GROMACS .gro file of N, CA, C and O in nm:
model
  536
    1MET      N    1   0.083  -0.127   0.012
    1MET     CA    2  -0.056  -0.001  -0.028
    1MET      C    3   0.114   0.100  -0.018
    1MET      O    4   0.158   0.137   0.068
    2ASN      N    5   0.078   0.189  -0.082
    2ASN     CA    6   0.161   0.294  -0.088
    2ASN      C    7   0.016   0.460  -0.152
    2ASN      O    8   0.072   0.476  -0.281
    3PRO      N    9   0.010   0.485   0.010
    3PRO     CA   10  -0.105   0.632  -0.032
    3PRO      C   11  -0.034   0.759  -0.098
    3PRO      O   12   0.085   0.766  -0.050
    4SER      N   13  -0.094   0.822  -0.167
    4SER     CA   14  -0.032   0.944  -0.198
    4SER      C   15  -0.196   1.035  -0.305
    4SER      O   16  -0.248   0.935  -0.361
    5PHE      N   17  -0.174   1.162  -0.262
    5PHE     CA   18  -0.270   1.251  -0.339
    5PHE      C   19  -0.215   1.296  -0.426
    5PHE      O   20  -0.315   1.371  -0.539
    6ALA      N   21  -0.159   1.244  -0.538
    6ALA     CA   22  -0.100   1.290  -0.634
    6ALA      C   23  -0.189   1.273  -0.755
    6ALA      O   24  -0.242   1.367  -0.824
    7PRO      N   25  -0.264   1.126  -0.749
    7PRO     CA   26  -0.373   1.161  -0.877
    7PRO      C   27  -0.492   1.214  -0.855
    7PRO      O   28  -0.597   1.307  -0.939
    8LEU      N   29  -0.538   1.235  -0.700
    8LEU     CA   30  -0.620   1.354  -0.685
    8LEU      C   31  -0.630   1.499  -0.703
    8LEU      O   32  -0.693   1.527  -0.808
    9PHE      N   33  -0.453   1.555  -0.735
    9PHE     CA   34  -0.421   1.689  -0.724
    9PHE      C   35  -0.418   1.656  -0.875
    9PHE      O   36  -0.433   1.768  -0.956
   10ALA      N   37  -0.368   1.563  -0.964
   10ALA     CA   38  -0.420   1.568  -1.097
   10ALA      C   39  -0.535   1.560  -1.197
   10ALA      O   40  -0.590   1.539  -1.299
   11ALA      N   41  -0.623   1.539  -1.120
   11ALA     CA   42  -0.774   1.544  -1.203
   11ALA      C   43  -0.844   1.688  -1.174
   11ALA      O   44  -0.774   1.798  -1.116
   12SER      N   45  -0.945   1.644  -1.274
   12SER     CA   46  -0.996   1.768  -1.301
   12SER      C   47  -1.046   1.862  -1.163
   12SER      O   48  -1.053   1.757  -1.047
   13PRO      N   49  -1.096   1.988  -1.087
   13PRO     CA   50  -1.116   2.077  -1.032
   13PRO      C   51  -1.265   1.949  -0.994
   13PRO      O   52  -1.272   1.986  -0.859
   14ALA      N   53  -1.343   1.934  -1.038
   14ALA     CA   54  -1.488   1.864  -1.053
   14ALA      C   55  -1.496   1.748  -0.947
   14ALA      O   56  -1.530   1.711  -0.881
   15ILE      N   57  -1.418   1.701  -1.023
   15ILE     CA   58  -1.323   1.542  -0.912
   15ILE      C   59  -1.305   1.595  -0.827
   15ILE      O   60  -1.314   1.510  -0.714
   16GLN      N   61  -1.180   1.642  -0.795
   16GLN     CA   62  -1.164   1.727  -0.639
   16GLN      C   63  -1.256   1.768  -0.560
   16GLN      O   64  -1.269   1.714  -0.453
   17ILE      N   65  -1.337   1.840  -0.617
   17ILE     CA   66  -1.459   1.914  -0.544
   17ILE      C   67  -1.534   1.758  -0.493
   17ILE      O   68  -1.592   1.809  -0.320
   18HIS      N   69  -1.570   1.705  -0.594
   18HIS     CA   70  -1.670   1.568  -0.548
   18HIS      C   71  -1.611   1.505  -0.441
   18HIS      O   72  -1.647   1.450  -0.344
   19ALA      N   73  -1.510   1.442  -0.424
   19ALA     CA   74  -1.453   1.350  -0.399
   19ALA      C   75  -1.410   1.396  -0.252
   19ALA      O   76  -1.453   1.318  -0.141
   20VAL      N   77  -1.384   1.523  -0.228
   20VAL     CA   78  -1.355   1.613  -0.102
   20VAL      C   79  -1.451   1.598   0.007
   20VAL      O   80  -1.451   1.640   0.087
   21LEU      N   81  -1.577   1.699  -0.111
   21LEU     CA   82  -1.691   1.730  -0.034
   21LEU      C   83  -1.803   1.551  -0.003
   21LEU      O   84  -1.822   1.578   0.096
   22ALA      N   85  -1.741   1.441  -0.032
   22ALA     CA   86  -1.828   1.324  -0.038
   22ALA      C   87  -1.749   1.282   0.100
   22ALA      O   88  -1.775   1.195   0.189
   23LEU      N   89  -1.619   1.304   0.102
   23LEU     CA   90  -1.507   1.239   0.220
   23LEU      C   91  -1.597   1.326   0.334
   23LEU      O   92  -1.615   1.306   0.447
   24ALA      N   93  -1.624   1.446   0.356
   24ALA     CA   94  -1.675   1.582   0.447
   24ALA      C   95  -1.762   1.516   0.466
   24ALA      O   96  -1.825   1.510   0.627
   25ALA      N   97  -1.899   1.475   0.401
   25ALA     CA   98  -1.993   1.457   0.424
   25ALA      C   99  -2.018   1.308   0.448
   25ALA      O  100  -2.149   1.292   0.552
   26PHE      N  101  -1.970   1.243   0.437
   26PHE     CA  102  -1.890   1.048   0.520
   26PHE      C  103  -1.860   1.134   0.671
   26PHE      O  104  -1.946   1.030   0.745
   27VAL      N  105  -1.792   1.210   0.719
   27VAL     CA  106  -1.726   1.213   0.833
   27VAL      C  107  -1.845   1.277   0.885
   27VAL      O  108  -1.882   1.236   1.027
   28VAL      N  109  -1.941   1.375   0.813
   28VAL     CA  110  -2.070   1.521   0.891
   28VAL      C  111  -2.168   1.390   0.952
   28VAL      O  112  -2.225   1.368   1.009
   29GLY      N  113  -2.186   1.257   0.857
   29GLY     CA  114  -2.287   1.204   0.834
   29GLY      C  115  -2.268   1.087   0.923
   29GLY      O  116  -2.327   1.058   1.018
   30LEU      N  117  -2.147   1.040   0.981
   30LEU     CA  118  -2.112   0.972   1.118
   30LEU      C  119  -2.145   1.054   1.214
   30LEU      O  120  -2.206   1.000   1.312
   31VAL      N  121  -2.083   1.147   1.248
   31VAL     CA  122  -2.164   1.280   1.347
   31VAL      C  123  -2.266   1.290   1.381
   31VAL      O  124  -2.319   1.250   1.500
   32GLN      N  125  -2.323   1.246   1.279
   32GLN     CA  126  -2.486   1.311   1.304
   32GLN      C  127  -2.554   1.229   1.355
   32GLN      O  128  -2.663   1.175   1.427
   33PHE      N  129  -2.517   1.100   1.330
   33PHE     CA  130  -2.553   0.954   1.358
   33PHE      C  131  -2.570   0.923   1.504
   33PHE      O  132  -2.608   0.876   1.570
   34ALA      N  133  -2.426   0.984   1.547
   34ALA     CA  134  -2.357   0.953   1.690
   34ALA      C  135  -2.454   1.072   1.804
   34ALA      O  136  -2.468   1.067   1.908
   35ALA      N  137  -2.397   1.175   1.693
   35ALA     CA  138  -2.516   1.272   1.822
   35ALA      C  139  -2.686   1.331   1.817
   35ALA      O  140  -2.729   1.218   1.774
   36PRO      N  141  -2.689   1.348   1.896
   36PRO     CA  142  -2.802   1.371   2.009
   36PRO      C  143  -2.909   1.437   1.881
   36PRO      O  144  -2.846   1.537   1.787
   37LYS      N  145  -3.040   1.363   1.804
   37LYS     CA  146  -3.160   1.449   1.742
   37LYS      C  147  -3.199   1.544   1.759
   37LYS      O  148  -3.264   1.529   1.897
   38GLY      N  149  -3.263   1.649   1.673
   38GLY     CA  150  -3.333   1.760   1.673
   38GLY      C  151  -3.235   1.873   1.815
   38GLY      O  152  -3.367   1.950   1.814
   39THR      N  153  -3.160   1.907   1.782
   39THR     CA  154  -3.095   1.970   1.861
   39THR      C  155  -3.026   2.088   1.784
   39THR      O  156  -3.033   2.055   1.640
   40PRO      N  157  -3.034   2.258   1.825
   40PRO     CA  158  -2.974   2.294   1.720
   40PRO      C  159  -2.817   2.255   1.680
   40PRO      O  160  -2.810   2.301   1.526
   41LEU      N  161  -2.742   2.195   1.682
   41LEU     CA  162  -2.620   2.089   1.621
   41LEU      C  163  -2.685   2.013   1.504
   41LEU      O  164  -2.640   2.024   1.448
   42HIS      N  165  -2.771   1.934   1.523
   42HIS     CA  166  -2.789   1.870   1.444
   42HIS      C  167  -2.890   1.930   1.322
   42HIS      O  168  -2.841   1.866   1.192
   43ARG      N  169  -2.925   2.019   1.380
   43ARG     CA  170  -3.007   2.095   1.231
   43ARG      C  171  -2.905   2.141   1.159
   43ARG      O  172  -2.907   2.157   1.008
   44ALA      N  173  -2.803   2.211   1.233
   44ALA     CA  174  -2.662   2.256   1.153
   44ALA      C  175  -2.582   2.246   1.072
   44ALA      O  176  -2.535   2.242   0.961
   45LEU      N  177  -2.579   2.107   1.160
   45LEU     CA  178  -2.533   1.985   1.070
   45LEU      C  179  -2.554   1.919   0.973
   45LEU      O  180  -2.529   1.849   0.816
   46GLY      N  181  -2.672   1.931   0.975
   46GLY     CA  182  -2.761   1.850   0.888
   46GLY      C  183  -2.817   1.944   0.738
   46GLY      O  184  -2.808   1.833   0.672
   47TRP      N  185  -2.779   2.028   0.774
   47TRP     CA  186  -2.786   2.141   0.676
   47TRP      C  187  -2.679   2.127   0.567
   47TRP      O  188  -2.636   2.160   0.471
   48LEU      N  189  -2.586   2.146   0.660
   48LEU     CA  190  -2.400   2.149   0.620
   48LEU      C  191  -2.422   2.056   0.518
   48LEU      O  192  -2.319   1.992   0.414
   49TRP      N  193  -2.484   1.904   0.586
   49TRP     CA  194  -2.450   1.834   0.496
   49TRP      C  195  -2.557   1.753   0.378
   49TRP      O  196  -2.480   1.719   0.282
   50VAL      N  197  -2.653   1.821   0.393
   50VAL     CA  198  -2.722   1.837   0.274
   50VAL      C  199  -2.664   1.912   0.187
   50VAL      O  200  -2.647   1.878   0.054
   51LEU      N  201  -2.595   2.055   0.167
   51LEU     CA  202  -2.527   2.124   0.112
   51LEU      C  203  -2.442   2.036   0.037
   51LEU      O  204  -2.452   2.048  -0.093
   52GLY      N  205  -2.328   1.965   0.112
   52GLY     CA  206  -2.241   1.919   0.062
   52GLY      C  207  -2.253   1.800  -0.042
   52GLY      O  208  -2.226   1.771  -0.121
   53MET      N  209  -2.391   1.725   0.053
   53MET     CA  210  -2.442   1.625  -0.084
   53MET      C  211  -2.457   1.667  -0.194
   53MET      O  212  -2.527   1.612  -0.289
   54ALA      N  213  -2.558   1.768  -0.192
   54ALA     CA  214  -2.599   1.840  -0.339
   54ALA      C  215  -2.527   1.861  -0.393
   54ALA      O  216  -2.504   1.875  -0.538
   55VAL      N  217  -2.370   1.926  -0.370
   55VAL     CA  218  -2.242   1.990  -0.413
   55VAL      C  219  -2.179   1.834  -0.473
   55VAL      O  220  -2.184   1.843  -0.588
   56VAL      N  221  -2.190   1.734  -0.384
   56VAL     CA  222  -2.208   1.618  -0.442
   56VAL      C  223  -2.195   1.564  -0.588
   56VAL      O  224  -2.158   1.548  -0.662
   57ALA      N  225  -2.373   1.565  -0.565
   57ALA     CA  226  -2.422   1.480  -0.691
   57ALA      C  227  -2.405   1.571  -0.811
   57ALA      O  228  -2.410   1.547  -0.889
   58LEU      N  229  -2.397   1.721  -0.781
   58LEU     CA  230  -2.401   1.824  -0.892
   58LEU      C  231  -2.326   1.836  -0.955
   58LEU      O  232  -2.263   1.834  -1.109
   59SER      N  233  -2.168   1.837  -0.893
   59SER     CA  234  -2.058   1.810  -0.943
   59SER      C  235  -2.034   1.645  -1.026
   59SER      O  236  -1.977   1.711  -1.137
   60SER      N  237  -2.121   1.568  -1.029
   60SER     CA  238  -2.082   1.452  -1.089
   60SER      C  239  -2.111   1.450  -1.203
   60SER      O  240  -2.070   1.405  -1.376
   61PHE      N  241  -2.250   1.541  -1.245
   61PHE     CA  242  -2.271   1.630  -1.366
   61PHE      C  243  -2.154   1.658  -1.461
   61PHE      O  244  -2.146   1.651  -1.585
   62LEU      N  245  -2.082   1.688  -1.397
   62LEU     CA  246  -1.894   1.734  -1.456
   62LEU      C  247  -1.860   1.660  -1.490
   62LEU      O  248  -1.714   1.704  -1.554
   63ILE      N  249  -1.849   1.501  -1.446
   63ILE     CA  250  -1.764   1.393  -1.422
   63ILE      C  251  -1.800   1.284  -1.542
   63ILE      O  252  -1.923   1.253  -1.476
   64HIS      N  253  -1.740   1.309  -1.626
   64HIS     CA  254  -1.715   1.174  -1.704
   64HIS      C  255  -1.650   1.070  -1.751
   64HIS      O  256  -1.629   1.038  -1.889
   65GLU      N  257  -1.570   1.030  -1.657
   65GLU     CA  258  -1.438   0.910  -1.664
   65GLU      C  259  -1.529   0.782  -1.693
   65GLU      O  260  -1.448   0.690  -1.762
   66ILE      N  261  -1.644   0.733  -1.677
   66ILE     CA  262  -1.715   0.586  -1.695
   66ILE      C  263  -1.841   0.642  -1.816
   66ILE      O  264  -1.905   0.730  -1.735
   67ARG      N  265  -1.824   0.589  -1.883
   67ARG     CA  266  -1.923   0.639  -2.060
   67ARG      C  267  -1.978   0.513  -2.112
   67ARG      O  268  -1.958   0.450  -2.169
   68LEU      N  269  -2.077   0.517  -2.034
   68LEU     CA  270  -2.233   0.429  -2.090
   68LEU      C  271  -2.319   0.428  -2.182
   68LEU      O  272  -2.347   0.365  -2.281
   69TRP      N  273  -2.323   0.583  -2.151
   69TRP     CA  274  -2.517   0.585  -2.228
   69TRP      C  275  -2.404   0.734  -2.264
   69TRP      O  276  -2.491   0.826  -2.213
   70GLY      N  277  -2.358   0.742  -2.349
   70GLY     CA  278  -2.263   0.892  -2.405
   70GLY      C  279  -2.180   0.942  -2.359
   70GLY      O  280  -2.074   0.885  -2.307
   71ALA      N  281  -2.211   1.042  -2.260
   71ALA     CA  282  -2.118   1.069  -2.146
   71ALA      C  283  -2.198   1.040  -2.029
   71ALA      O  284  -2.129   1.037  -1.915
   72TRP      N  285  -2.266   0.981  -2.007
   72TRP     CA  286  -2.326   0.918  -1.878
   72TRP      C  287  -2.321   0.799  -1.840
   72TRP      O  288  -2.272   0.685  -1.883
   73SER      N  289  -2.325   0.765  -1.727
   73SER     CA  290  -2.305   0.629  -1.698
   73SER      C  291  -2.419   0.597  -1.544
   73SER      O  292  -2.453   0.676  -1.502
   74PRO      N  293  -2.386   0.505  -1.401
   74PRO     CA  294  -2.506   0.462  -1.367
   74PRO      C  295  -2.505   0.568  -1.241
   74PRO      O  296  -2.577   0.598  -1.206
   75ILE      N  297  -2.393   0.648  -1.185
   75ILE     CA  298  -2.363   0.742  -1.097
   75ILE      C  299  -2.448   0.796  -1.101
   75ILE      O  300  -2.514   0.898  -1.016
   76HIS      N  301  -2.433   0.924  -1.262
   76HIS     CA  302  -2.556   1.028  -1.281
   76HIS      C  303  -2.709   1.038  -1.248
   76HIS      O  304  -2.757   1.068  -1.214
   77LEU      N  305  -2.740   0.848  -1.265
   77LEU     CA  306  -2.859   0.856  -1.197
   77LEU      C  307  -2.872   0.859  -1.023
   77LEU      O  308  -2.971   0.863  -1.019
   78LEU      N  309  -2.798   0.805  -0.973
   78LEU     CA  310  -2.758   0.780  -0.826
   78LEU      C  311  -2.744   0.964  -0.812
   78LEU      O  312  -2.843   1.025  -0.699
   79SER      N  313  -2.740   0.999  -0.880
   79SER     CA  314  -2.689   1.176  -0.846
   79SER      C  315  -2.855   1.252  -0.842
   79SER      O  316  -2.886   1.349  -0.756
   80VAL      N  317  -2.906   1.186  -0.922
   80VAL     CA  318  -3.033   1.221  -0.978
   80VAL      C  319  -3.106   1.198  -0.832
   80VAL      O  320  -3.200   1.290  -0.806
   81TRP      N  321  -3.141   1.079  -0.849
   81TRP     CA  322  -3.215   1.041  -0.724
   81TRP      C  323  -3.197   1.087  -0.560
   81TRP      O  324  -3.236   1.126  -0.497
   82VAL      N  325  -2.992   1.101  -0.536
   82VAL     CA  326  -2.951   1.195  -0.422
   82VAL      C  327  -3.048   1.330  -0.405
   82VAL      O  328  -3.089   1.386  -0.305
   83LEU      N  329  -3.033   1.390  -0.510
   83LEU     CA  330  -3.087   1.560  -0.508
   83LEU      C  331  -3.248   1.508  -0.510
   83LEU      O  332  -3.302   1.609  -0.444
   84LEU      N  333  -3.356   1.421  -0.516
   84LEU     CA  334  -3.477   1.369  -0.527
   84LEU      C  335  -3.490   1.368  -0.357
   84LEU      O  336  -3.577   1.435  -0.339
   85MET      N  337  -3.403   1.271  -0.356
   85MET     CA  338  -3.416   1.232  -0.190
   85MET      C  339  -3.369   1.292  -0.105
   85MET      O  340  -3.447   1.363   0.042
   86LEU      N  341  -3.309   1.378  -0.113
   86LEU     CA  342  -3.246   1.557  -0.034
   86LEU      C  343  -3.360   1.587   0.007
   86LEU      O  344  -3.375   1.653   0.146
   87VAL      N  345  -3.438   1.634  -0.104
   87VAL     CA  346  -3.587   1.705  -0.089
   87VAL      C  347  -3.675   1.601   0.014
   87VAL      O  348  -3.779   1.705   0.094
   88VAL      N  349  -3.684   1.500  -0.043
   88VAL     CA  350  -3.793   1.428   0.042
   88VAL      C  351  -3.747   1.431   0.195
   88VAL      O  352  -3.824   1.469   0.290
   89ALA      N  353  -3.638   1.393   0.254
   89ALA     CA  354  -3.630   1.378   0.369
   89ALA      C  355  -3.599   1.542   0.413
   89ALA      O  356  -3.651   1.523   0.540
   90ILE      N  357  -3.576   1.599   0.371
   90ILE     CA  358  -3.623   1.802   0.427
   90ILE      C  359  -3.759   1.796   0.459
   90ILE      O  360  -3.801   1.833   0.565
   91HIS      N  361  -3.832   1.773   0.358
   91HIS     CA  362  -3.999   1.765   0.325
   91HIS      C  363  -4.051   1.716   0.496
   91HIS      O  364  -4.144   1.736   0.528
   92ALA      N  365  -3.965   1.580   0.502
   92ALA     CA  366  -4.029   1.519   0.614
   92ALA      C  367  -3.962   1.549   0.712
   92ALA      O  368  -4.117   1.578   0.825
   93ALA      N  369  -3.866   1.644   0.787
   93ALA     CA  370  -3.857   1.644   0.908
   93ALA      C  371  -3.895   1.798   0.910
   93ALA      O  372  -3.980   1.796   1.033
   94ARG      N  373  -3.923   1.900   0.787
   94ARG     CA  374  -4.036   1.994   0.813
   94ARG      C  375  -4.125   1.954   0.819
   94ARG      O  376  -4.203   2.063   0.940
   95HIS      N  377  -4.216   1.840   0.816
   95HIS     CA  378  -4.335   1.830   0.832
   95HIS      C  379  -4.372   1.689   0.956
   95HIS      O  380  -4.513   1.651   0.941
   96GLY      N  381  -4.259   1.693   1.018
   96GLY     CA  382  -4.280   1.587   1.128
   96GLY      C  383  -4.310   1.499   1.103
   96GLY      O  384  -4.289   1.386   1.219
   97ALA      N  385  -4.222   1.430   1.001
   97ALA     CA  386  -4.256   1.282   0.943
   97ALA      C  387  -4.105   1.227   1.011
   97ALA      O  388  -4.005   1.217   0.883
   98ILE      N  389  -4.075   1.241   1.130
   98ILE     CA  390  -3.942   1.173   1.170
   98ILE      C  391  -3.873   1.066   1.102
   98ILE      O  392  -3.782   1.044   1.073
   99GLU      N  393  -3.983   0.917   1.121
   99GLU     CA  394  -3.894   0.812   1.097
   99GLU      C  395  -3.874   0.808   0.914
   99GLU      O  396  -3.758   0.800   0.912
  100ARG      N  397  -3.973   0.890   0.833
  100ARG     CA  398  -3.914   0.893   0.682
  100ARG      C  399  -3.795   0.976   0.647
  100ARG      O  400  -3.752   0.919   0.634
  101HIS      N  401  -3.785   1.089   0.746
  101HIS     CA  402  -3.667   1.147   0.737
  101HIS      C  403  -3.534   1.059   0.763
  101HIS      O  404  -3.439   1.047   0.729
  102ARG      N  405  -3.552   1.027   0.875
  102ARG     CA  406  -3.412   0.948   0.894
  102ARG      C  407  -3.432   0.790   0.836
  102ARG      O  408  -3.292   0.801   0.808
  103LYS      N  409  -3.514   0.727   0.792
  103LYS     CA  410  -3.461   0.628   0.684
  103LYS      C  411  -3.451   0.664   0.550
  103LYS      O  412  -3.326   0.642   0.505
  104THR      N  413  -3.469   0.824   0.510
  104THR     CA  414  -3.431   0.855   0.399
  104THR      C  415  -3.300   0.870   0.405
  104THR      O  416  -3.171   0.851   0.306
  105MET      N  417  -3.236   0.990   0.491
  105MET     CA  418  -3.137   1.009   0.532
  105MET      C  419  -3.033   0.862   0.566
  105MET      O  420  -2.868   0.915   0.464
  106ARG      N  421  -3.054   0.777   0.628
  106ARG     CA  422  -2.975   0.665   0.670
  106ARG      C  423  -2.963   0.592   0.497
  106ARG      O  424  -2.836   0.576   0.452
  107GLY      N  425  -3.084   0.637   0.444
  107GLY     CA  426  -3.064   0.529   0.317
  107GLY      C  427  -2.956   0.642   0.191
  107GLY      O  428  -2.864   0.572   0.091
  108LEU      N  429  -2.958   0.802   0.198
  108LEU     CA  430  -2.882   0.807   0.111
  108LEU      C  431  -2.728   0.778   0.183
  108LEU      O  432  -2.645   0.805   0.087
  109PHE      N  433  -2.706   0.826   0.340
  109PHE     CA  434  -2.579   0.772   0.386
  109PHE      C  435  -2.533   0.643   0.312
  109PHE      O  436  -2.424   0.660   0.264
  110VAL      N  437  -2.613   0.524   0.300
  110VAL     CA  438  -2.568   0.413   0.303
  110VAL      C  439  -2.539   0.372   0.162
  110VAL      O  440  -2.464   0.349   0.104
  111GLY      N  441  -2.670   0.406   0.066
  111GLY     CA  442  -2.663   0.439  -0.088
  111GLY      C  443  -2.553   0.534  -0.149
  111GLY      O  444  -2.422   0.477  -0.254
  112ALA      N  445  -2.519   0.670  -0.109
  112ALA     CA  446  -2.424   0.790  -0.168
  112ALA      C  447  -2.307   0.753  -0.175
  112ALA      O  448  -2.239   0.782  -0.253
  113LEU      N  449  -2.336   0.756  -0.019
  113LEU     CA  450  -2.186   0.765   0.042
  113LEU      C  451  -2.063   0.637   0.053
  113LEU      O  452  -1.966   0.579  -0.001
  114VAL      N  453  -2.181   0.515   0.140
  114VAL     CA  454  -2.080   0.379   0.137
  114VAL      C  455  -2.107   0.301   0.020
  114VAL      O  456  -1.955   0.244   0.003
  115ILE      N  457  -2.215   0.297  -0.022
  115ILE     CA  458  -2.200   0.190  -0.147
  115ILE      C  459  -2.134   0.263  -0.288
  115ILE      O  460  -2.032   0.150  -0.324
  116ALA      N  461  -2.184   0.355  -0.269
  116ALA     CA  462  -2.087   0.425  -0.423
  116ALA      C  463  -1.946   0.461  -0.412
  116ALA      O  464  -1.869   0.463  -0.451
  117GLY      N  465  -1.906   0.480  -0.246
  117GLY     CA  466  -1.785   0.521  -0.212
  117GLY      C  467  -1.684   0.355  -0.242
  117GLY      O  468  -1.617   0.388  -0.296
  118LEU      N  469  -1.734   0.259  -0.216
  118LEU     CA  470  -1.681   0.160  -0.218
  118LEU      C  471  -1.660   0.138  -0.425
  118LEU      O  472  -1.559   0.104  -0.435
  119PHE      N  473  -1.755   0.174  -0.456
  119PHE     CA  474  -1.711   0.138  -0.647
  119PHE      C  475  -1.605   0.225  -0.641
  119PHE      O  476  -1.554   0.220  -0.751
  120THR      N  477  -1.573   0.312  -0.621
  120THR     CA  478  -1.423   0.431  -0.629
  120THR      C  479  -1.282   0.369  -0.564
  120THR      O  480  -1.230   0.423  -0.651
  121LEU      N  481  -1.309   0.282  -0.511
  121LEU     CA  482  -1.152   0.233  -0.469
  121LEU      C  483  -1.135   0.089  -0.576
  121LEU      O  484  -1.055   0.022  -0.537
  122MET      N  485  -1.245   0.055  -0.686
  122MET     CA  486  -1.224  -0.055  -0.752
  122MET      C  487  -1.096  -0.009  -0.821
  122MET      O  488  -1.064   0.153  -0.830
  123PRO      N  489  -0.961  -0.074  -0.886
  123PRO     CA  490  -0.874  -0.098  -0.947
  123PRO      C  491  -0.904   0.015  -1.091
  123PRO      O  492  -1.013   0.006  -1.157
  124GLY      N  493  -0.826   0.083  -1.097
  124GLY     CA  494  -0.820   0.194  -1.236
  124GLY      C  495  -0.881   0.346  -1.193
  124GLY      O  496  -0.893   0.393  -1.264
  125ARG      N  497  -0.927   0.356  -1.064
  125ARG     CA  498  -1.046   0.459  -0.985
  125ARG      C  499  -0.963   0.511  -0.974
  125ARG      O  500  -0.873   0.481  -0.895
  126ILE      N  501  -0.971   0.672  -0.930
  126ILE     CA  502  -0.861   0.768  -0.891
  126ILE      C  503  -0.827   0.751  -0.719
  126ILE      O  504  -0.712   0.733  -0.696
  127MET      N  505  -0.963   0.731  -0.693
  127MET     CA  506  -0.918   0.704  -0.516
  127MET      C  507  -0.876   0.582  -0.457
  127MET      O  508  -0.817   0.548  -0.390
  128HIS      N  509  -0.901   0.457  -0.634
  128HIS     CA  510  -0.783   0.330  -0.577
  128HIS      C  511  -0.626   0.350  -0.621
  128HIS      O  512  -0.600   0.349  -0.493
  129ALA      N  513  -0.626   0.453  -0.665
  129ALA     CA  514  -0.475   0.492  -0.709
  129ALA      C  515  -0.451   0.621  -0.589
  129ALA      O  516  -0.315   0.572  -0.519
  130VAL      N  517  -0.500   0.701  -0.505
  130VAL     CA  518  -0.496   0.739  -0.362
  130VAL      C  519  -0.449   0.675  -0.240
  130VAL      O  520  -0.398   0.662  -0.229
  131LEU      N  521  -0.564   0.561  -0.213
  131LEU     CA  522  -0.507   0.445  -0.111
  131LEU      C  523  -0.434   0.372  -0.137
  131LEU      O  524  -0.341   0.322  -0.036
  132PHE      N  525  -0.413   0.348  -0.230
  132PHE     CA  526  -0.309   0.207  -0.250
  132PHE      C  527  -0.199   0.204  -0.395
  132PHE      O  528  -0.134   0.096  -0.441
  133GLY      N  529  -0.190   0.340  -0.437
  133GLY     CA  530  -0.073   0.392  -0.557
  133GLY      C  531  -0.159   0.333  -0.665
  133GLY      O  532  -0.240   0.254  -0.707
  134ALA      N  533  -0.048   0.366  -0.769
  134ALA     CA  534  -0.100   0.364  -0.911
  134ALA      C  535  -0.053   0.258  -0.940
  134ALA      O  536   0.085   0.140  -0.901
   0.00000   0.00000   0.00000
């Protein structure tokens, strides 16, 4: 294992923003799961997380490393799903549907950060090169 940030630094700004904010969202999400719910801190970190995830999803539309349908790939469908589910989660919280909010946020965290994040570790991907060397 020979980690190096060189592959990430050599990537486009969209990829750099995408990767850094995804990692930040992962960390903030872990804090959210561990911290008490409904507090001013939970709300503030929640808005920070939503904003970060929205930028992660939107920045993906500037990334075209995997091209299955023209310039697009399944990750772009995931990004559309993320944007829609962020709206669903916010709506649920604002209308007192806390269980729906909780399930939606957990689903976003697992699907968009954990599972999608694991795919970035496949050989040939930038994050694989960052963690394991080229």
